[in-house]
mmCIF file of C-alpha atoms in Angstrom:
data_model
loop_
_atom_site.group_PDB
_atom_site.id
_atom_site.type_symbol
_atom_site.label_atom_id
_atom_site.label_comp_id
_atom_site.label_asym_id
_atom_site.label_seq_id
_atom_site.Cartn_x
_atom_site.Cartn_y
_atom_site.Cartn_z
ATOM 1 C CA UNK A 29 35.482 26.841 -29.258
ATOM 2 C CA UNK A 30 33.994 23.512 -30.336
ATOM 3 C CA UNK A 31 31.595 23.242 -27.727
ATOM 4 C CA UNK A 32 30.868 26.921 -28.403
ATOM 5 C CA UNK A 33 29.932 25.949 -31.717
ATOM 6 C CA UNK A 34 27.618 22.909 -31.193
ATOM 7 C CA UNK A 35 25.939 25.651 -28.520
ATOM 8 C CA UNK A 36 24.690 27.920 -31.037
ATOM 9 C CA UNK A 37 24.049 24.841 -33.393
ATOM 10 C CA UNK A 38 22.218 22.530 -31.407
ATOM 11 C CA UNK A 39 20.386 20.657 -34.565
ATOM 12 C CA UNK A 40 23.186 18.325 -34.862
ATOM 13 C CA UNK A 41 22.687 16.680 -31.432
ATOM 14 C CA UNK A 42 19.543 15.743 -32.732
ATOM 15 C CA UNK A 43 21.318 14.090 -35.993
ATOM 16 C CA UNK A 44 23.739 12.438 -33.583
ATOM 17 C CA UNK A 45 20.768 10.821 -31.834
ATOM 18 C CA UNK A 46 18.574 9.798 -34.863
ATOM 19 C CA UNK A 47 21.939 8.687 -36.578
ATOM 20 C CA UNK A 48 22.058 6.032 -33.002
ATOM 21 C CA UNK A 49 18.491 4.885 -33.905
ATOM 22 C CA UNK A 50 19.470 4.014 -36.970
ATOM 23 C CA UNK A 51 22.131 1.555 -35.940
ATOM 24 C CA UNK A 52 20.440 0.555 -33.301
ATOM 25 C CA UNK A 53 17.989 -0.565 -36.179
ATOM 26 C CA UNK A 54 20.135 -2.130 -38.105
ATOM 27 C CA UNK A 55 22.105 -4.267 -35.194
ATOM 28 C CA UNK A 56 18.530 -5.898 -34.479
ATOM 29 C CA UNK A 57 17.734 -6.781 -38.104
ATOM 30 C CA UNK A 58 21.143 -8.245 -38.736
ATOM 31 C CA UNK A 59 20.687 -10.124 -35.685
ATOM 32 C CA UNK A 60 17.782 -11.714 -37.102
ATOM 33 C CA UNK A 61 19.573 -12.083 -40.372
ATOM 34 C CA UNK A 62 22.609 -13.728 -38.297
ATOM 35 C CA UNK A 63 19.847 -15.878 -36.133
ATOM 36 C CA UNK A 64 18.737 -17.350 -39.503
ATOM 37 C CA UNK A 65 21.662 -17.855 -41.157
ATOM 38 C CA UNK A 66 22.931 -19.876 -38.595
ATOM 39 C CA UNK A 67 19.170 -21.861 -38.282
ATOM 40 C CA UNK A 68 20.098 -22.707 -42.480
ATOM 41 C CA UNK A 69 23.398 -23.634 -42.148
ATOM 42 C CA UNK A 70 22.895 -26.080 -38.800
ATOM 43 C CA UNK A 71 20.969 -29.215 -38.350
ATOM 44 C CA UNK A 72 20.386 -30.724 -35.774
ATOM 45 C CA UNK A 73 18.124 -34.298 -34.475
ATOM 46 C CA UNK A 74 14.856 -33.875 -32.678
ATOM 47 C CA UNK A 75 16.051 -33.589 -29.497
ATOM 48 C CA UNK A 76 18.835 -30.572 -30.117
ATOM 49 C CA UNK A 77 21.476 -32.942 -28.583
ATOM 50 C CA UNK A 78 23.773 -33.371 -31.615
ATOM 51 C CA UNK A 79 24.214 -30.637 -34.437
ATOM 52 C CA UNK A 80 25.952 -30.658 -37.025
ATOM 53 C CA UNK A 81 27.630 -27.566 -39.471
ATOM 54 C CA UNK A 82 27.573 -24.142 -38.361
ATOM 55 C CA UNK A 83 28.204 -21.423 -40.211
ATOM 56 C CA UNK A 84 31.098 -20.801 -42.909
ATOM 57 C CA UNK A 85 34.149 -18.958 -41.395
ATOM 58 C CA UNK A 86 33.718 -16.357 -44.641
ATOM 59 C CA UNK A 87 30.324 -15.948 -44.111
ATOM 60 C CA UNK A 88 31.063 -15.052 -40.198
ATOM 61 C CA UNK A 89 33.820 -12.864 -41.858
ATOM 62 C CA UNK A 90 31.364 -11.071 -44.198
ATOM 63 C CA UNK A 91 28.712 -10.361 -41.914
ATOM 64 C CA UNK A 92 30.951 -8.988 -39.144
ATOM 65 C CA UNK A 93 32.222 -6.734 -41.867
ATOM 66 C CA UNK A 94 28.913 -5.394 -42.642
ATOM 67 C CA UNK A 95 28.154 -5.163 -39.181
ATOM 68 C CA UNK A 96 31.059 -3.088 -38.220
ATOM 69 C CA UNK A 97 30.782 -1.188 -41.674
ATOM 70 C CA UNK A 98 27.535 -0.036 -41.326
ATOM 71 C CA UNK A 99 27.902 0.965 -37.869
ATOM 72 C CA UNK A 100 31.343 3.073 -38.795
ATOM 73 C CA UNK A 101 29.523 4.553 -42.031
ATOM 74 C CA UNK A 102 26.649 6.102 -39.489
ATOM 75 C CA UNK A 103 29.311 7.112 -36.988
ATOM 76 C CA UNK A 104 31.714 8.726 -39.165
ATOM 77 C CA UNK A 105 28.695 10.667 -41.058
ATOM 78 C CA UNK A 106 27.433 12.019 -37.632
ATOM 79 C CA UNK A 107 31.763 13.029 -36.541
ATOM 80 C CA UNK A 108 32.071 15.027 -40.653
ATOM 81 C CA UNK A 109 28.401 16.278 -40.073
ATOM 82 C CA UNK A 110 29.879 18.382 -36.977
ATOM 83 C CA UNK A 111 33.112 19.003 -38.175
ATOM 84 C CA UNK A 112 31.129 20.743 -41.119
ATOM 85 C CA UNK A 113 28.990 22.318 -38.748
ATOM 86 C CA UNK A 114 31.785 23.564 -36.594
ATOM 87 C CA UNK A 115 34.276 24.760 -39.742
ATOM 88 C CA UNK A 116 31.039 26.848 -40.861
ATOM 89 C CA UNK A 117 30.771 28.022 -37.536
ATOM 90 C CA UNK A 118 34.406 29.305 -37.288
ATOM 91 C CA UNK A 119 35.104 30.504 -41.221
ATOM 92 C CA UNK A 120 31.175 31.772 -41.776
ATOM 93 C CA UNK A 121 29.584 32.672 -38.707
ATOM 94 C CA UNK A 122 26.646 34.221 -39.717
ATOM 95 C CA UNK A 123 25.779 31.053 -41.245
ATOM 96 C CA UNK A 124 25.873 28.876 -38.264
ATOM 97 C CA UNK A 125 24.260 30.621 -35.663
ATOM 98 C CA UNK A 126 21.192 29.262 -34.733
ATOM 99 C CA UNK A 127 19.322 25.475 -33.711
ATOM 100 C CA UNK A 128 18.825 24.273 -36.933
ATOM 101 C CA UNK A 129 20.926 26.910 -39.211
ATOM 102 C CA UNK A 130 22.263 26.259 -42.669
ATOM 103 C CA UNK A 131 25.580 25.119 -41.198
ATOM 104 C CA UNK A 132 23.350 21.445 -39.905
ATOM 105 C CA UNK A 133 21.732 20.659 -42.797
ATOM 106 C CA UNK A 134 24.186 21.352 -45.135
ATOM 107 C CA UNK A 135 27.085 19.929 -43.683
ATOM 108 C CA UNK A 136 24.279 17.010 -43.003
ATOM 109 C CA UNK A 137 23.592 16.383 -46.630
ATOM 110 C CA UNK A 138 27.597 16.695 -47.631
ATOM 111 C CA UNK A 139 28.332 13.781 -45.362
ATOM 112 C CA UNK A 140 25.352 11.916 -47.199
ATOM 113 C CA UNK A 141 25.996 12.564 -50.201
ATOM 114 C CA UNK A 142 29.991 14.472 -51.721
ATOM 115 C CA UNK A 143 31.381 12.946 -48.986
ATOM 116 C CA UNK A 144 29.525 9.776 -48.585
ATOM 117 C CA UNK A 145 32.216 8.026 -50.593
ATOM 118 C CA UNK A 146 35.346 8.888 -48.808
ATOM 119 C CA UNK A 147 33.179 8.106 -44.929
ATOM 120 C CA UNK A 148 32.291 4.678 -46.789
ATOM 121 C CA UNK A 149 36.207 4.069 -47.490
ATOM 122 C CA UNK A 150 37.621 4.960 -44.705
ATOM 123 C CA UNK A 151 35.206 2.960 -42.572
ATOM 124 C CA UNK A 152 35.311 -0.013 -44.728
ATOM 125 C CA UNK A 153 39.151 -0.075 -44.093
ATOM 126 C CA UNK A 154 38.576 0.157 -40.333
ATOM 127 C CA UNK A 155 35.646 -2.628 -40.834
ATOM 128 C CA UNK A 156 37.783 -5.386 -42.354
ATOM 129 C CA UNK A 157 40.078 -4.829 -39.747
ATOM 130 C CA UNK A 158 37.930 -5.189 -36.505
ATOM 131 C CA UNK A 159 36.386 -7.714 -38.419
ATOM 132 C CA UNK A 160 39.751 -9.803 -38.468
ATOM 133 C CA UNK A 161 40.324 -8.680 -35.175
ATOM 134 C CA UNK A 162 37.067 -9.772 -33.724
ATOM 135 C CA UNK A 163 37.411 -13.797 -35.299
ATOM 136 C CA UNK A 164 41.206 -13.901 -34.250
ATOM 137 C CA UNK A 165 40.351 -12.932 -30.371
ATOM 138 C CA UNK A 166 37.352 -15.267 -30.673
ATOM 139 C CA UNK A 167 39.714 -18.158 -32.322
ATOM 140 C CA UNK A 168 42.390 -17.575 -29.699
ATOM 141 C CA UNK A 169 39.327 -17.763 -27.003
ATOM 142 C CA UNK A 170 38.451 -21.201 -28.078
ATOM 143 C CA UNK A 171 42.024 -22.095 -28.637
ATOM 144 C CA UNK A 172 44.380 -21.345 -25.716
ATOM 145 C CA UNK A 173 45.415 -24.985 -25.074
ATOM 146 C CA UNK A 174 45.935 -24.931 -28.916
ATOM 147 C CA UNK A 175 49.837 -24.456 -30.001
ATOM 148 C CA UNK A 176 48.611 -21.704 -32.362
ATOM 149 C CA UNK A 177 48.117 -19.764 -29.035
ATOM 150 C CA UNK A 178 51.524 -17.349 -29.327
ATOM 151 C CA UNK A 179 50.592 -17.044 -33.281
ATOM 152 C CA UNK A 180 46.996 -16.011 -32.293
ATOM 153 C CA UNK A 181 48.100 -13.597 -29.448
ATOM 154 C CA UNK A 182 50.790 -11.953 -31.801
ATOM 155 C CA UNK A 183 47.833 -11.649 -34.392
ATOM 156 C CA UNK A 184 45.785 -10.087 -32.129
ATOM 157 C CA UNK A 185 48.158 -7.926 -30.972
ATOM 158 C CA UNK A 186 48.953 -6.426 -34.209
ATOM 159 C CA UNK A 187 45.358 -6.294 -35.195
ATOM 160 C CA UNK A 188 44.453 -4.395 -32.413
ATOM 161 C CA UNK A 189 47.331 -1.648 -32.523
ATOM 162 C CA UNK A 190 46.067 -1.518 -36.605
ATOM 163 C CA UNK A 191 42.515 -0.715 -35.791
ATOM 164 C CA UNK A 192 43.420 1.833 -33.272
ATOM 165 C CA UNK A 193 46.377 3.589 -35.978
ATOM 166 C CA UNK A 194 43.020 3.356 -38.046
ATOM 167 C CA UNK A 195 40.740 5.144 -35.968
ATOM 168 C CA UNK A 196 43.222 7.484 -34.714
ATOM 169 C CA UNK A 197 43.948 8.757 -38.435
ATOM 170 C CA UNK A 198 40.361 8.144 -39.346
ATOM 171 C CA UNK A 199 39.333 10.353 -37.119
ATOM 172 C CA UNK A 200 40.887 13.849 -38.507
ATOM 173 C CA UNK A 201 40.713 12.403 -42.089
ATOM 174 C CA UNK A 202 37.001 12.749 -41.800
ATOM 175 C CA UNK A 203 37.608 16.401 -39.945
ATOM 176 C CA UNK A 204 38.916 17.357 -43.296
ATOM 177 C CA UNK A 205 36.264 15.633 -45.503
ATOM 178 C CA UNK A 206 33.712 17.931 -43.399
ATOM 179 C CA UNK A 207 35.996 20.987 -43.527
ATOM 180 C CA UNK A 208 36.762 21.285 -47.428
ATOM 181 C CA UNK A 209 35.224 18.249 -49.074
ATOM 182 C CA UNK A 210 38.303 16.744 -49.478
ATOM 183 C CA UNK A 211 38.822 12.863 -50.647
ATOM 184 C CA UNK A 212 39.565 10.162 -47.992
ATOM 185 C CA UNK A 213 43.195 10.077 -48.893
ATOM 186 C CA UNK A 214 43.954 13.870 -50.028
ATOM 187 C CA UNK A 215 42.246 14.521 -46.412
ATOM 188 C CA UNK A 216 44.582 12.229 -44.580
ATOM 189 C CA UNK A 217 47.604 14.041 -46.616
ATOM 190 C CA UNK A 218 46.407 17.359 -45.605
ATOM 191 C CA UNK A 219 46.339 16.526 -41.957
ATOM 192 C CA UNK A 220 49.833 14.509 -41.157
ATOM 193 C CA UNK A 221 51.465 17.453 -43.057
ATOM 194 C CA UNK A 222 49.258 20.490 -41.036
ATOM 195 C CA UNK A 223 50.508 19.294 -37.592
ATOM 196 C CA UNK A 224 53.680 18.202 -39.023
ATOM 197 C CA UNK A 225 54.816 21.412 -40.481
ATOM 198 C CA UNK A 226 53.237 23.433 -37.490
ATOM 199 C CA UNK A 227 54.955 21.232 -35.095
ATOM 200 C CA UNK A 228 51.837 20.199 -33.128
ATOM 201 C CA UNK A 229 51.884 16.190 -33.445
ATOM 202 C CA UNK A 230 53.127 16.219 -29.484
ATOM 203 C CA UNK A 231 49.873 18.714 -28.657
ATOM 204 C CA UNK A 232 47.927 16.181 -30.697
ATOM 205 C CA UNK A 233 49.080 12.777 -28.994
ATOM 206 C CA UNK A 234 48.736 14.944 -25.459
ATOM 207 C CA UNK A 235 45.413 15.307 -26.380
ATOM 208 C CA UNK A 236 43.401 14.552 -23.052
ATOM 209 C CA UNK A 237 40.224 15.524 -23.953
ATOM 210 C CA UNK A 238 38.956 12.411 -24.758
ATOM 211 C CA UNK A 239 39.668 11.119 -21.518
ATOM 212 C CA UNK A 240 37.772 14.111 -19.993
ATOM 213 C CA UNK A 241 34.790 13.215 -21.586
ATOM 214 C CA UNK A 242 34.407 9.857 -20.916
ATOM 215 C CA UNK A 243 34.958 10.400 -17.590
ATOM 216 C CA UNK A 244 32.189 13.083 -17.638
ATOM 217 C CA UNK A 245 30.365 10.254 -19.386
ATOM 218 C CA UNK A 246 30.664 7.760 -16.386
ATOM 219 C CA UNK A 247 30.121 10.734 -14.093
ATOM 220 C CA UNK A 248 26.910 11.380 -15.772
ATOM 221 C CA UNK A 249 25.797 7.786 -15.741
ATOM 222 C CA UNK A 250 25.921 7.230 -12.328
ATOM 223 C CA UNK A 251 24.106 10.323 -11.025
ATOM 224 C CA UNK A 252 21.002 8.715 -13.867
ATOM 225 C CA UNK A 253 21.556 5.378 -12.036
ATOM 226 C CA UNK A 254 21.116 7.246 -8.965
ATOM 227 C CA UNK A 255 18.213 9.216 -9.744
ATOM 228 C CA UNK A 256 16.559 5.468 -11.012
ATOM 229 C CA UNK A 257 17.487 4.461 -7.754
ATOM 230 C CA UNK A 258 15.368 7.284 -6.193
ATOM 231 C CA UNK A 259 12.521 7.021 -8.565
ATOM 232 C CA UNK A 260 11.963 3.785 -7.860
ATOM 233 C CA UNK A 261 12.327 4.282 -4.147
ATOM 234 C CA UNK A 262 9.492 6.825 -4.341
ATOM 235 C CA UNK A 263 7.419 5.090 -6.428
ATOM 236 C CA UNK A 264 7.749 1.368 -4.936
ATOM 237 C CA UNK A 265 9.273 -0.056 -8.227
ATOM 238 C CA UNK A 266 5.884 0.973 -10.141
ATOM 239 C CA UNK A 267 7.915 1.850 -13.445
ATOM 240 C CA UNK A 268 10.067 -1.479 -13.176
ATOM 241 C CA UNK A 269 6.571 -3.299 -12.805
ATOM 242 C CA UNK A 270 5.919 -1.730 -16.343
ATOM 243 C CA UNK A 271 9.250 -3.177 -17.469
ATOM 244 C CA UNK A 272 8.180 -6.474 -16.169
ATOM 245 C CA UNK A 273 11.747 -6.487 -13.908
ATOM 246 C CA UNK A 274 9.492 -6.001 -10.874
ATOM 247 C CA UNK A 275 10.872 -8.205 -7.912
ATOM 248 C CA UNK A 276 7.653 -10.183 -5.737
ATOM 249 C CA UNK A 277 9.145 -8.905 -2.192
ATOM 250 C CA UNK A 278 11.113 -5.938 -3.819
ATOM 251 C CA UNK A 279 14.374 -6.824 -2.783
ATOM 252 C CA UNK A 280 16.013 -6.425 -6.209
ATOM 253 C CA UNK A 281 13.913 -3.111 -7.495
ATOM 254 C CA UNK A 282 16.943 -0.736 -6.417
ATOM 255 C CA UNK A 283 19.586 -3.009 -8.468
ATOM 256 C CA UNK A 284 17.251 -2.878 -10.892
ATOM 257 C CA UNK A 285 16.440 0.345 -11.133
ATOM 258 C CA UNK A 286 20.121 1.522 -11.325
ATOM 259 C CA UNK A 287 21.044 -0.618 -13.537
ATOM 260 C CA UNK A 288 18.521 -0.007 -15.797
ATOM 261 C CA UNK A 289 18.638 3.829 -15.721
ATOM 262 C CA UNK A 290 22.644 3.509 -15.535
ATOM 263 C CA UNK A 291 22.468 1.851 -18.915
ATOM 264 C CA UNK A 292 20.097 4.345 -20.037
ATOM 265 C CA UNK A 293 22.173 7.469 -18.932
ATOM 266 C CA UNK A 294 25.072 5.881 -20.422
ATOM 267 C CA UNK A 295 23.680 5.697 -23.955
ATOM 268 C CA UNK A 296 22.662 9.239 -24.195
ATOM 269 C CA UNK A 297 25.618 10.880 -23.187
ATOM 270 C CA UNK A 298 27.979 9.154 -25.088
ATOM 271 C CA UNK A 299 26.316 10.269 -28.060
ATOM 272 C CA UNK A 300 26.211 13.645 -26.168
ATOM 273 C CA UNK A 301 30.127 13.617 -25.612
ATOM 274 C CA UNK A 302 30.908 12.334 -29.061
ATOM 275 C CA UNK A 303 29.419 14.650 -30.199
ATOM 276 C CA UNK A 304 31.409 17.153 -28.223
ATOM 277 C CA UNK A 305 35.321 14.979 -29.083
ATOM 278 C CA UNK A 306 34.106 15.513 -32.671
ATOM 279 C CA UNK A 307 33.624 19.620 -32.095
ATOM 280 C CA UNK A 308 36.669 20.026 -29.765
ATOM 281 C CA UNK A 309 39.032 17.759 -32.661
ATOM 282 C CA UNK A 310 37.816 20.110 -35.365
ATOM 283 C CA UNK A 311 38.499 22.963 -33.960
ATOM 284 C CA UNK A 312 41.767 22.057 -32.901
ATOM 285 C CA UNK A 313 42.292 21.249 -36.604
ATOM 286 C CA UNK A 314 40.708 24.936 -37.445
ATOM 287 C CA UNK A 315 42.960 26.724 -35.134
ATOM 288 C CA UNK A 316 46.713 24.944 -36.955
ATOM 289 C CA UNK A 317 44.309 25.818 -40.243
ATOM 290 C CA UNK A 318 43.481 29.125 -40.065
ATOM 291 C CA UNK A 319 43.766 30.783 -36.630
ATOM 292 C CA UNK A 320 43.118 34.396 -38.170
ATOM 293 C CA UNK A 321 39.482 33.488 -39.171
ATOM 294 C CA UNK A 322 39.011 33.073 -35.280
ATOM 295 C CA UNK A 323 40.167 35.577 -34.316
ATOM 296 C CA UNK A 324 38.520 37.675 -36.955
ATOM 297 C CA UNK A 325 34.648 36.026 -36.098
ATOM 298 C CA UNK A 326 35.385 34.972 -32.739
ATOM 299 C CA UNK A 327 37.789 37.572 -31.113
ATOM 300 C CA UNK A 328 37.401 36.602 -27.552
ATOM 301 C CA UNK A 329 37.625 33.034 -28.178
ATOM 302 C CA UNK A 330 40.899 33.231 -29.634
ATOM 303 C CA UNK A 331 42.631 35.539 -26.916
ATOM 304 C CA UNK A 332 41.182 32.546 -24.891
ATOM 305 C CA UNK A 333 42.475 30.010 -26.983
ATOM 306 C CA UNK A 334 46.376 31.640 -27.864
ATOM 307 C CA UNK A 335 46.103 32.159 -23.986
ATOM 308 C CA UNK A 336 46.430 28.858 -23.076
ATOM 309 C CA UNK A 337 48.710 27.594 -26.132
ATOM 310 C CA UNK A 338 50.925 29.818 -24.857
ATOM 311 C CA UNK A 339 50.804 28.810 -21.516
ATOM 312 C CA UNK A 340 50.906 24.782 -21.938
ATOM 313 C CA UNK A 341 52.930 24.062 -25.010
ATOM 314 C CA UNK A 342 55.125 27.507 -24.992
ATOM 315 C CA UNK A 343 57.258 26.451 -27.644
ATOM 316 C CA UNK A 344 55.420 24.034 -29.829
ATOM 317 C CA UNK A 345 52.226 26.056 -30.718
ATOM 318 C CA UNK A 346 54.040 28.288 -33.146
ATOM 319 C CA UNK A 347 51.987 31.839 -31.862
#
C-alpha cells in the first residue's frame, strides 16, 4: 500500500532528493566553518612542526550538534512529508492521485511549517545524543591504553542503544505528526498505545522491511558500479578523464569507474528506499489506525493486505 501510494504521488521523490541537496549543502559550509574554527583556535610556528590549542571540547560538542541537527531536521521533514502524503492517499484518495497532487505540497508545507516544531524537537533530542555518542567513541579511540577504557566502552554502549531507542520511536512519532498534526510527544503517546492495545508491538519489532530495502539498495548499487564499469570499458575511461581520475596506462580506469558510479548509485537509491521505509511504516500505522478507510478507497489492497495478516501473524493482527 505504501509503495502504492508514493506511485500515484511521485512529487515527493523529488522533495526527498532536493531535501539531500540541501544537506549536502550545508555539510560543505559547516566544513568550512569547522576548517576555520579550528585555523582560530590553533597556532602553530612557521614550519607547522609544533601547534599548540585546538579546539574547545564544547565547541566540538556544539557544532556536532548542529551538524547532526540539521541533518535530522531535513530528514525527518522529508519521512512526515510522505507519511502526510501517504495518510492523504489512504483517508482522501481523490486528493492524492496524481505527480504533484495536493497531497505533496500540502503535507510538504505542514512539515515546514505546523509541524516544523515537533520535527525540530524530536531531532534535536536524537542530535545531542549522537553528538555525545560521536566524542565518547572518538575519546575511547584515542584512549584505549587509558584506564577510562571500560568507563568509555560502557558509555558508548549505552549511548548507542539510546540513539537507536531514539530513532526507533522517532521514527513513528513523526508518522503521526504527518498523519494528524499531532505534537512530538502527544504523537509518541498515540503510537506506543495504537500497537499496544491492538497487540501488534511483536509485528512491529518483526518488521523486516527495512532490511529488504537496504539490501535492494546494495543490490542496486552494484549493478550502477557495473554499468560504470562498462561505460568506461566502451569509452576507454573518456568520462573518468573528465573527472581528472584518468589512469596514464589505464590500469586503474575499471576500479575507478566502479567505484565512482558505485558511490553514485548508492546515493540515489537510498534516498529512493527511504523514501519507500517511510511509505511502507505509515501505512502500517494506517492499517492498526483505521483499516476500514482502506478498505473503503482501496478495496483490493486491503483483501491483499488482511490476506497476509492473516496468514503470518494469525493471532496477533486482531482481523
Amino acid at each position: 500500500a505504501g509503495v502504492t501510494a508514493i506511485k500515484s504521488n511521485g512529487g515527493v521523490v523529488l522533495i526527498a532528493y532536493f531535501c539531500v541537496l540541501l544537506v549536502f549543502v550545508f555539510s560543505a559550509v559547516w566544513t568550512l566553518a569547522l576548517i576555520g574554527i579550528a585555523d582560530k583556535t590553533t597556532s602553530c610556528l612557521d614550519d607547522d612542526s609544533d601547534c599548540n590549542g585546538g579546539m574547545i571540547e564544547g565547541l566540538v560538542f556544539v557544532m556536532l550538534v548542529s551538524l547532526f541537527w540539521t541533518q535530522q531536521v531535513i530528514s525527518n521533514v522529508v519521512h512526515t512529508a510522505v507519511a502526510g502524503v501517504v495518510g492523504t492517499w489512504w483517508f482522501a484518495q481523490e486528493e492524492a492521485s496524481s505527480f504533484c497532487s495536493s497531497a505533496v505540497t500540502d503535507s510538504f508545507v505542514r512539515s515546514t511549517t505546523t509541524s516544523f516544531g515537533s520535527i525540530c524537537f524530536g531531532s534535536l533530542l536524537t542530535a545531542v545524543i549522537k553528538a555525545l555518542h560521536q566524542i565518547v567513541q572518538t575519546a575511547r579511540n584515542d584512549d584505549r591504553r587509558n584506564d577510562n577504557g571500560i568507563l568509555l566502552c560502557l558509555a558508548e554502549c549505552v549511548l548507542g542503544c539510546l540513539e537507536g531507542v531514539m530513532q526507533y520511536f522517532n521514527k513513528y512519532a513523526f508518522i503521526y505528526c504527518g498523519l494528524y498534526g499531532y505534537d512530538y510527544l502527544s504523537a509518541g503517546r498515540n503510537v506506543l498505545n495504537l500497537f499496544n492495545a491492538r497487540g501488534w508491538t511483536v509485528i512491529v519489532n518483526d518488521d523486516m522491511v527495512q532490511n529488504c530495502l537496504q539490501l535492494s539498495c546494495l543490490i542496486l548499487s552494484c549493478l550502477s558500479g557495473c554499468a560504470g564499469m562498462l561505460i568506461s570499458t566502451i569509452q576507454g575511461g573518456s568520462w573518468l578523464d573528465a573527472l581528472g581520475v584518468s589512469d596514464d596506462d589505464g590500469s586503474n580506469n575499471i576500479v575507478a569507474a566502479f567505484f565512482i558510479a558505485f558511490i553514485l548509485g548508492l546515493m540515489i537509491a537510498s534516498i529512493l528506499m527511504g523514501v519507500i521505509d517511510s511509505a511502507v511504516s505509515t501505512a502500517i500505522v494506517s492499517f492498526a489506525e483505521s483499516p476500514s478507510d482502506l478498505h473503503r478507497n482501496h478495496p483490493d489492497l486491503y483483501e491483499e493486505m488482511v490476506g497476509a495478516w492473516r496468514k503470518v501473524y494469525p493471532n496477533d493482527c486482531g482481523f
